Coordinates of C-alpha atoms and ligand atoms in Angstrom, one line a residue:
K1 CA 20.6 22.1 -8.1
A2 CA 21.1 18.9 -6.5
S3 CA 23.4 17.7 -9.4
Q4 CA 25.4 21.1 -9.1
E5 CA 25.9 20.6 -5.4
A6 CA 27.1 16.9 -6.0
E7 CA 29.5 18.1 -8.8
K8 CA 31.0 20.7 -6.6
R9 CA 31.9 17.9 -4.2
G10 CA 33.1 15.6 -6.8
W11 CA 30.2 13.2 -6.5
H12 CA 28.1 11.5 -9.1
L13 CA 24.1 11.8 -8.4
Y14 CA 21.7 9.2 -9.9
L15 CA 18.0 9.0 -10.3
V16 CA 17.2 5.4 -9.1
G17 CA 14.2 3.2 -8.6
G18 CA 10.7 3.4 -9.3
A19 CA 11.0 7.0 -10.8
V20 CA 13.3 5.8 -13.6
R21 CA 11.0 2.9 -14.4
D22 CA 8.0 5.1 -14.6
L23 CA 9.7 7.7 -16.6
L24 CA 10.7 5.0 -19.1
L25 CA 7.4 3.5 -18.9
A26 CA 5.6 6.7 -19.4
E27 CA 7.7 7.7 -22.5
N28 CA 5.1 7.8 -25.0
Q29 CA 2.6 9.5 -22.7
K30 CA 2.5 13.1 -22.1
Q31 CA 3.2 13.4 -18.4
V32 CA 4.4 11.6 -15.4
L33 CA 3.4 12.6 -11.9
L34 CA 6.3 11.5 -9.6
E35 CA 5.4 11.7 -5.8
D36 CA 8.7 9.9 -4.6
I37 CA 12.0 10.4 -6.0
D38 CA 15.1 8.4 -5.1
L39 CA 18.4 9.8 -5.4
V40 CA 21.8 8.1 -4.9
V41 CA 25.1 9.7 -4.3
D42 CA 28.3 8.1 -5.3
G43 CA 31.8 8.9 -5.4
F44 CA 33.7 9.9 -8.5
H45 CA 36.8 7.7 -8.3
K46 CA 36.2 5.8 -5.2
S47 CA 33.0 5.3 -3.1
A48 CA 31.4 8.3 -1.4
D49 CA 31.4 8.7 2.2
V50 CA 28.6 7.0 4.1
G51 CA 27.3 10.5 5.2
A52 CA 27.5 12.1 1.4
G53 CA 23.7 11.7 0.9
V54 CA 22.8 13.5 4.1
E55 CA 25.5 16.3 3.4
L56 CA 23.7 16.8 -0.1
A57 CA 20.2 17.0 1.5
K58 CA 21.5 19.5 3.8
A59 CA 23.1 21.7 1.1
L60 CA 19.9 21.6 -0.7
Q61 CA 17.9 22.6 2.5
K62 CA 20.0 25.7 2.6
I63 CA 19.1 26.6 -0.9
Y64 CA 15.4 25.8 -0.3
P65 CA 14.7 26.7 3.2
G66 CA 11.0 26.0 3.0
V67 CA 11.7 22.4 2.6
R68 CA 11.5 19.9 5.4
L69 CA 14.4 17.6 6.0
E70 CA 14.4 14.2 7.8
V71 CA 17.6 12.3 8.4
H72 CA 17.3 8.4 8.9
G73 CA 20.3 7.6 11.0
Q74 CA 20.5 3.7 10.7
F75 CA 20.9 3.7 7.0
Q76 CA 22.2 7.2 6.7
T77 CA 19.7 8.5 4.4
A78 CA 17.9 11.8 3.9
A79 CA 14.5 12.7 3.0
L80 CA 13.3 16.1 1.7
L81 CA 9.7 17.1 1.6
W82 CA 8.5 19.7 -0.9
H83 CA 4.9 21.0 -0.7
K84 CA 3.9 21.7 -4.2
D85 CA 0.7 23.3 -5.1
P86 CA -2.4 21.8 -3.7
D87 CA -3.6 20.1 -7.1
L88 CA -0.2 18.3 -7.5
G89 CA 0.3 17.4 -3.7
S90 CA 3.7 16.9 -2.1
L91 CA 6.9 15.6 -3.4
W92 CA 9.4 13.3 -1.4
I93 CA 13.0 13.2 -2.4
D94 CA 15.0 10.7 -0.7
I95 CA 18.8 10.9 -1.0
A96 CA 21.0 7.9 0.0
T97 CA 24.8 7.0 -0.5
A98 CA 25.5 4.2 -2.8
R99 CA 25.4 1.1 -0.6
T100 CA 25.5 -2.7 -0.4
E101 CA 23.2 -4.7 1.9
F102 CA 24.2 -8.0 3.5
Y103 CA 21.8 -10.2 4.8
P104 CA 23.5 -11.9 7.8
Y105 CA 21.0 -14.9 7.6
P106 CA 18.0 -15.4 5.3
A107 CA 15.0 -13.0 5.8
A108 CA 17.0 -10.9 8.1
N109 CA 17.2 -7.3 8.2
P110 CA 19.9 -6.1 6.0
E111 CA 23.2 -4.6 7.3
V112 CA 24.5 -1.6 5.1
E113 CA 27.9 -0.5 4.2
A114 CA 28.8 2.4 1.5
S115 CA 29.8 1.1 -2.0
S116 CA 29.4 2.0 -5.6
I117 CA 26.3 2.6 -7.7
R118 CA 26.6 -0.9 -9.4
Q119 CA 26.5 -2.7 -6.0
D120 CA 23.7 -0.3 -4.9
L121 CA 21.7 -1.5 -7.8
Y122 CA 22.5 -5.1 -7.3
R123 CA 20.8 -4.9 -3.8
R124 CA 17.7 -4.1 -5.4
D125 CA 14.4 -6.3 -6.1
F126 CA 13.8 -6.4 -9.9
T127 CA 15.8 -5.5 -12.9
I128 CA 13.1 -2.9 -13.8
N129 CA 13.8 -1.3 -10.3
A130 CA 17.4 -1.6 -10.8
L131 CA 18.0 1.2 -13.4
A132 CA 19.6 4.5 -12.8
M133 CA 19.9 7.7 -14.5
R134 CA 23.0 9.8 -14.1
L135 CA 22.0 13.5 -13.3
T136 CA 25.6 14.8 -13.0
K137 CA 28.2 15.7 -15.7
P138 CA 30.0 14.3 -17.6
R139 CA 27.4 11.9 -19.3
A140 CA 24.6 13.5 -17.5
G141 CA 21.2 11.8 -18.7
E142 CA 23.0 8.5 -19.3
L143 CA 20.9 5.3 -18.4
L144 CA 22.7 2.6 -16.3
D145 CA 21.4 -0.7 -17.0
F146 CA 23.6 -3.3 -15.7
F147 CA 20.9 -6.1 -15.4
G148 CA 19.0 -5.9 -18.6
G149 CA 16.1 -3.8 -17.0
L150 CA 15.3 -1.9 -20.0
L151 CA 14.6 -5.1 -22.1
D152 CA 12.5 -6.3 -19.3
L153 CA 10.6 -3.0 -19.2
Q154 CA 10.0 -3.3 -23.0
S155 CA 9.0 -7.1 -22.7
R156 CA 7.1 -6.5 -19.7
Q157 CA 8.8 -8.8 -17.2
I158 CA 9.3 -8.9 -13.5
R159 CA 12.8 -10.5 -13.0
V160 CA 14.8 -10.7 -10.0
L161 CA 18.7 -10.1 -10.1
H162 CA 19.7 -13.5 -8.4
A163 CA 18.4 -16.8 -7.3
N164 CA 18.5 -16.0 -3.6
S165 CA 16.4 -12.7 -3.8
F166 CA 13.2 -14.1 -2.1
I167 CA 15.0 -16.0 0.4
E168 CA 16.9 -12.9 1.5
D169 CA 13.6 -10.9 1.6
P170 CA 10.3 -12.9 1.3
T171 CA 8.4 -9.7 1.1
R172 CA 9.8 -9.3 -2.6
I173 CA 7.3 -12.1 -3.2
Y174 CA 4.5 -9.4 -2.5
R175 CA 6.4 -6.8 -4.3
A176 CA 6.6 -8.9 -7.6
V177 CA 2.9 -9.5 -7.4
R178 CA 2.2 -5.9 -6.8
F179 CA 4.3 -4.6 -9.7
A180 CA 3.0 -7.4 -12.1
V181 CA -0.6 -6.7 -11.5
R182 CA -0.2 -2.9 -11.3
L183 CA 1.9 -2.6 -14.4
N184 CA 0.2 -5.6 -16.1
F185 CA 3.6 -7.2 -16.4
E186 CA 4.3 -11.1 -16.1
I187 CA 6.4 -12.6 -13.4
E188 CA 9.2 -14.2 -15.7
P189 CA 9.2 -18.0 -15.4
Q190 CA 12.6 -18.2 -13.8
T191 CA 11.5 -15.7 -11.2
E192 CA 8.4 -17.6 -10.6
S193 CA 10.1 -20.7 -9.9
Y194 CA 12.4 -18.9 -7.3
I195 CA 9.3 -17.8 -5.7
R196 CA 8.0 -21.1 -5.4
Y197 CA 11.2 -22.6 -4.4
A198 CA 11.3 -19.9 -1.5
I199 CA 7.9 -20.8 -0.3
A200 CA 8.5 -24.4 -0.6
S201 CA 11.6 -24.2 1.5
G202 CA 9.3 -22.6 4.2
I203 CA 10.9 -19.1 4.2
Y204 CA 7.4 -17.8 5.6
E205 CA 8.2 -19.4 8.8
Q206 CA 10.8 -16.5 9.3
I207 CA 7.9 -14.0 9.0
Q208 CA 5.9 -15.7 11.5
G209 CA 9.0 -15.1 14.0
K210 CA 9.5 -18.7 14.7
N211 CA 13.1 -18.2 15.4
G212 CA 12.6 -15.0 17.2
R213 CA 14.2 -13.1 14.4
A214 CA 13.6 -10.2 12.3
P215 CA 10.6 -8.6 13.7
A216 CA 10.9 -5.8 11.2
L217 CA 10.0 -8.4 8.5
E218 CA 6.6 -8.4 9.7
T219 CA 6.3 -4.8 9.6
R220 CA 7.6 -4.9 5.9
L221 CA 5.1 -7.6 5.0
K222 CA 2.3 -5.6 6.7
S223 CA 3.2 -2.7 4.7
E224 CA 3.3 -4.8 1.4
L225 CA -0.1 -6.2 2.5
K226 CA -1.5 -2.7 2.9
Y227 CA -0.2 -1.5 -0.5
I228 CA -1.9 -4.5 -2.2
L229 CA -5.1 -4.5 -0.4
Q230 CA -5.9 -0.9 -0.6
A231 CA -4.9 -0.7 -4.5
P232 CA -7.8 -0.9 -7.0
Y233 CA -6.2 -4.2 -8.4
W234 CA -6.4 -5.9 -5.0
K235 CA -8.5 -8.7 -6.3
P236 CA -6.3 -9.9 -9.0
A237 CA -3.3 -9.4 -6.9
L238 CA -4.9 -11.6 -4.2
Q239 CA -5.6 -14.3 -6.6
L240 CA -2.0 -14.2 -7.9
L241 CA -0.5 -14.3 -4.4
A242 CA -2.7 -17.5 -3.8
N243 CA -1.8 -19.0 -6.9
L244 CA 2.0 -18.6 -6.0
E245 CA 1.0 -19.9 -2.4
A246 CA 2.3 -16.8 -1.0
L247 CA -0.6 -16.4 1.4
R248 CA 1.4 -18.8 3.5
C249 CA 3.6 -15.9 4.6
I250 CA 0.5 -14.8 6.6
H251 CA -0.1 -18.2 7.8
P252 CA 1.0 -21.7 6.5
T253 CA -2.6 -22.8 6.6
L254 CA -4.0 -19.9 4.6
E255 CA -5.4 -20.8 1.2
L256 CA -7.8 -18.8 -0.9
D257 CA -10.3 -21.4 -1.8
E258 CA -13.7 -20.7 -3.3
K259 CA -15.3 -20.2 0.0
L260 CA -12.7 -17.5 1.2
W261 CA -12.9 -15.9 -2.3
W262 CA -16.5 -15.7 -2.0
E263 CA -16.3 -14.3 1.4
V264 CA -13.7 -11.7 0.6
R265 CA -15.9 -10.3 -2.2
L266 CA -19.0 -10.2 -0.3
F267 CA -17.4 -8.7 2.4
D268 CA -16.0 -5.9 0.2
R269 CA -19.5 -5.3 -1.1
C270 CA -21.0 -5.0 2.4
L271 CA -18.1 -2.5 3.3
Q272 CA -19.0 -0.2 0.2
K273 CA -22.7 -0.3 1.3
F274 CA -22.2 0.2 5.0
D275 CA -19.1 2.3 5.0
P276 CA -19.1 4.4 2.0
Q277 CA -17.4 7.1 3.7
K278 CA -14.6 4.8 4.4
T279 CA -14.3 5.6 8.1
L280 CA -12.9 2.0 8.6
E281 CA -9.5 1.0 6.9
H282 CA -10.8 -1.1 4.2
W283 CA -7.6 -2.7 3.5
Q284 CA -7.3 -4.0 6.9
M285 CA -10.9 -5.1 7.0
R286 CA -10.0 -7.3 4.0
L287 CA -6.9 -8.7 5.9
E288 CA -9.2 -9.4 8.7
V289 CA -11.5 -11.7 6.5
L290 CA -8.5 -13.6 5.6
I291 CA -7.4 -14.0 9.2
A292 CA -10.8 -14.9 10.1
Y293 CA -10.5 -17.9 7.9
L294 CA -7.9 -19.4 9.9
A295 CA -8.7 -21.7 12.9
P296 CA -9.8 -19.6 15.9
D297 CA -6.6 -20.3 17.7
F298 CA -4.4 -18.7 15.1
R299 CA -6.2 -15.5 14.4
G300 CA -5.3 -13.3 17.3
K301 CA -1.3 -14.4 17.1
V302 CA -1.4 -13.8 13.3
A303 CA -3.1 -10.3 14.0
S304 CA -0.7 -9.3 16.6
N305 CA 2.5 -10.7 14.4
L306 CA 1.4 -8.3 11.7
Q307 CA 1.0 -5.7 14.4
L308 CA -2.6 -4.9 13.5
P309 CA -4.3 -2.4 15.8
A310 CA -5.5 -3.5 19.3
D311 CA -9.2 -3.4 18.4
S312 CA -8.5 -5.5 15.3
I313 CA -6.7 -8.1 17.3
E314 CA -9.3 -8.1 19.9
R315 CA -12.0 -8.7 17.3
L316 CA -10.2 -11.6 15.7
E317 CA -9.7 -13.2 19.1
N318 CA -13.3 -12.8 20.1
L319 CA -14.9 -13.6 16.7
D320 CA -15.3 -17.3 17.5
K321 CA -17.3 -16.5 20.7
A322 CA -19.3 -13.8 18.9
E323 CA -20.1 -16.2 16.2
T324 CA -21.1 -19.1 18.3
N325 CA -23.2 -16.7 20.4
I326 CA -25.0 -15.0 17.4
T327 CA -25.4 -18.2 15.4
Q328 CA -26.9 -20.1 18.2
S329 CA -29.1 -17.5 19.7
L330 CA -30.6 -15.6 16.6
P331 CA -32.8 -18.6 15.4
K332 CA -34.2 -18.8 18.9
L333 CA -35.3 -15.0 19.2
P334 CA -38.7 -14.5 17.6
L335 CA -38.9 -10.8 18.4
K336 CA -37.3 -8.0 16.6
S337 CA -36.5 -6.2 19.7
E338 CA -34.7 -9.2 20.9
I339 CA -32.7 -9.5 17.9
V340 CA -31.7 -5.9 18.0
Q341 CA -30.7 -6.4 21.7
L342 CA -28.4 -9.1 20.8
L343 CA -26.8 -7.6 17.8
R344 CA -26.2 -4.1 19.1
Q345 CA -23.6 -5.6 21.3
Y346 CA -21.3 -6.0 18.3
N347 CA -19.7 -3.5 16.1
L348 CA -20.1 -3.1 12.3
P349 CA -16.9 -5.0 11.2
T350 CA -17.7 -8.0 13.6
L351 CA -21.3 -8.1 12.3
I352 CA -20.3 -8.2 8.6
L353 CA -17.5 -10.6 9.3
I354 CA -20.1 -13.1 10.8
A355 CA -22.6 -12.3 8.0
V356 CA -20.3 -13.3 5.3
R357 CA -19.0 -16.2 6.9
C358 CA -22.4 -17.7 7.6
R359 CA -22.5 -19.7 4.3
D360 CA -22.5 -23.4 5.6
V361 CA -24.9 -25.0 7.8
V362 CA -23.3 -24.8 11.2
Y363 CA -24.7 -25.8 14.7
N364 CA -27.6 -27.3 12.8
V365 CA -29.3 -24.1 11.9
S366 CA -29.6 -22.5 8.5
T367 CA -27.1 -19.9 8.7
R368 CA -28.6 -18.1 5.7
T369 CA -31.4 -16.9 8.1
V370 CA -28.7 -15.9 10.4
R371 CA -27.2 -13.7 7.6
Q372 CA -30.4 -12.5 6.5
K373 CA -31.3 -11.3 10.0
I374 CA -27.8 -9.4 10.6
W375 CA -28.5 -7.9 7.0
R376 CA -31.9 -6.5 8.1
Y377 CA -30.7 -5.3 11.5
L378 CA -27.8 -3.4 9.7
T379 CA -29.9 -2.2 6.8
E380 CA -33.4 -1.3 8.8
W381 CA -33.7 -2.3 12.4
S382 CA -30.7 -0.6 13.7
Q383 CA -32.0 2.7 12.6
I384 CA -35.6 2.4 14.0
K385 CA -36.2 5.1 16.6
A386 CA -39.2 5.4 19.1
P387 CA -41.7 8.1 18.4
L388 CA -40.7 9.8 21.5
N389 CA -37.1 10.6 22.4
G390 CA -35.6 11.8 25.9
N391 CA -36.6 15.5 25.4
D392 CA -40.1 14.5 24.7
L393 CA -40.2 12.7 27.9
K394 CA -38.9 15.5 29.7
A395 CA -41.5 17.7 28.3
L396 CA -44.1 15.2 29.5
G397 CA -42.7 15.8 33.1
Y398 CA -40.4 12.8 33.4
K399 CA -37.1 13.2 35.3
P400 CA -33.8 11.9 33.8
G401 CA -32.9 8.7 36.0
K402 CA -32.9 5.1 36.2
Q403 CA -36.5 4.7 35.4
F404 CA -36.3 7.4 32.6
K405 CA -34.0 5.1 30.9
E406 CA -36.1 2.0 31.4
I407 CA -39.0 3.9 29.7
L408 CA -36.9 4.8 26.7
D409 CA -35.9 1.3 26.3
A410 CA -39.4 0.0 26.5
L411 CA -40.4 2.5 24.0
L412 CA -37.8 1.2 21.5
T413 CA -38.9 -2.4 22.1
A414 CA -42.4 -1.5 21.7
T415 CA -41.7 0.2 18.5
L416 CA -39.5 -2.5 17.2
D417 CA -42.3 -5.0 17.8
E418 CA -44.8 -2.7 16.1
K419 CA -47.0 -2.2 19.3
I420 CA -46.6 1.5 18.8
D421 CA -46.1 3.6 15.6
N422 CA -46.9 7.2 16.3
R423 CA -46.6 9.9 18.9
E424 CA -50.2 9.3 20.3
S425 CA -50.0 5.4 20.8
A426 CA -46.3 6.1 22.3
E427 CA -47.7 8.6 24.9
A428 CA -50.5 6.2 25.7
F429 CA -47.9 3.5 26.2
V430 CA -45.6 5.6 28.5
A431 CA -48.8 6.5 30.5
E432 CA -49.6 2.9 31.0
Ligands
LIG1 P1 6.0 2.7 -6.1 O1 5.9 3.5 -7.3 O2 5.2 1.7 -5.8 O3 6.5 3.5 -4.9 P2 9.0 2.0 -6.1 O4 9.7 1.2 -7.1 O5 9.3 3.5 -6.0 O6 7.4 1.8 -6.7 P3 9.5 1.7 -3.4 O7 8.8 0.5 -2.3 O8 9.2 3.1 -3.0 O9 9.0 1.2 -4.8 O10 11.1 1.5 -3.4 C1 11.9 2.2 -4.0 C2 12.9 1.4 -4.7 O11 13.8 0.6 -3.6 C3 12.5 0.3 -5.6 O12 12.4 0.7 -7.0 C4 13.6 -0.9 -5.4 O13 14.7 -0.5 -6.2 C5 14.2 -0.7 -3.9 N1 13.4 -1.6 -3.0 C6 12.3 -1.2 -2.3 N2 12.0 -2.4 -1.5 C7 12.9 -3.3 -1.8 C8 13.1 -4.6 -1.4 N3 12.3 -5.2 -0.5 N4 14.3 -5.3 -1.8 C9 15.1 -4.7 -2.7 N5 14.8 -3.5 -3.2 C10 13.8 -2.9 -2.7

């Protein structure tokens, strides 16, 4: 239908981007499930109007009224959302008009104007993502491969279209890593040298907003980081980013040395254990371990540059204080109840962060014992309950109030310190 509507208007319609890549890669497999389809409209003899993509999307919505339409004004693109059956999920179809992007200065947000399909493909990141399949007649089904994408798909190479690609948009470094690891491709040597050149020339400073430019770049970096850190392949991707020195885009001093690598993996095992239901955002927690590895002064700034949520920024800003407090106080607390009282001021992510970071001997105390105590707190002590609860106290004739709360606290303390261990001893304790 989309092709027919385009043909009626004298336009060409192309399938572009990831869908073409994935279809070609899946050629020998039985099925490929597309969740996201990008279409581009182009004029037949001259470039289509900027609004052509939106017009086509509106025409399709008339034919399929159940479909949701969103128009994104700035780049004149439209998105259609189809709710397929519950097993297949939904399908997004983005329709844009062929366009060229200009980067007014390196790492800026692109400015856009209507152009031909070739130029549209030239603005894309890698050859394997710059393929198009014509959907309209004549020559429907024809593959447009201006930059050797097919060959790169066959030889499994990630290759940029031009030398300035990473300077224009440093988030492409993260995309290169993501595709390389996900598809099991290689970053082609010349492309790798462009990445290293872009990093060496300090392109990451643009991301950290040093020149007050391109805040949207941080948003894009965050979304690429999210993609990578939530994917099943996040570990090799992180290693490849580190190998390319691309973690400098997060902060110039960030390096994945052995200690940080150990911390990240231990942290992940802790998350699996303490948050199996994934109530926390695990990708964000992984990012927090990386940020926590920076000097205390940088942490809050990096977290807010990346627009992490307020609780995450606060956690990273206060981590140093919490760490000092816990590392210094814990060894001096002989009683279980005192340890519980100290640690329950902190939430799970803070405690895991501190536990995994306790590897060196800091403050002249063995931090191994600190880690063991946090671990015992999380696995056992935080779950210990007194044999009597508030309702039991009420049944014994006590009225809720200040003293009531004190009794409950005292009961818990006595239970933790093993002075009472059953109802009888607890009742005797309360009476006393
Ligand atoms: P995925 O399967 O991960 O969604 P995709 O290739 O569809 O892969 P998107 O991020 O959805 O990736 O982007 C769609 C297309 O837009 C890409 O295939 C690429 O052609 C282009 N693109 C996206 N981001 C950039 C970028 N930063 N620079 C240049 N082109 C880009």
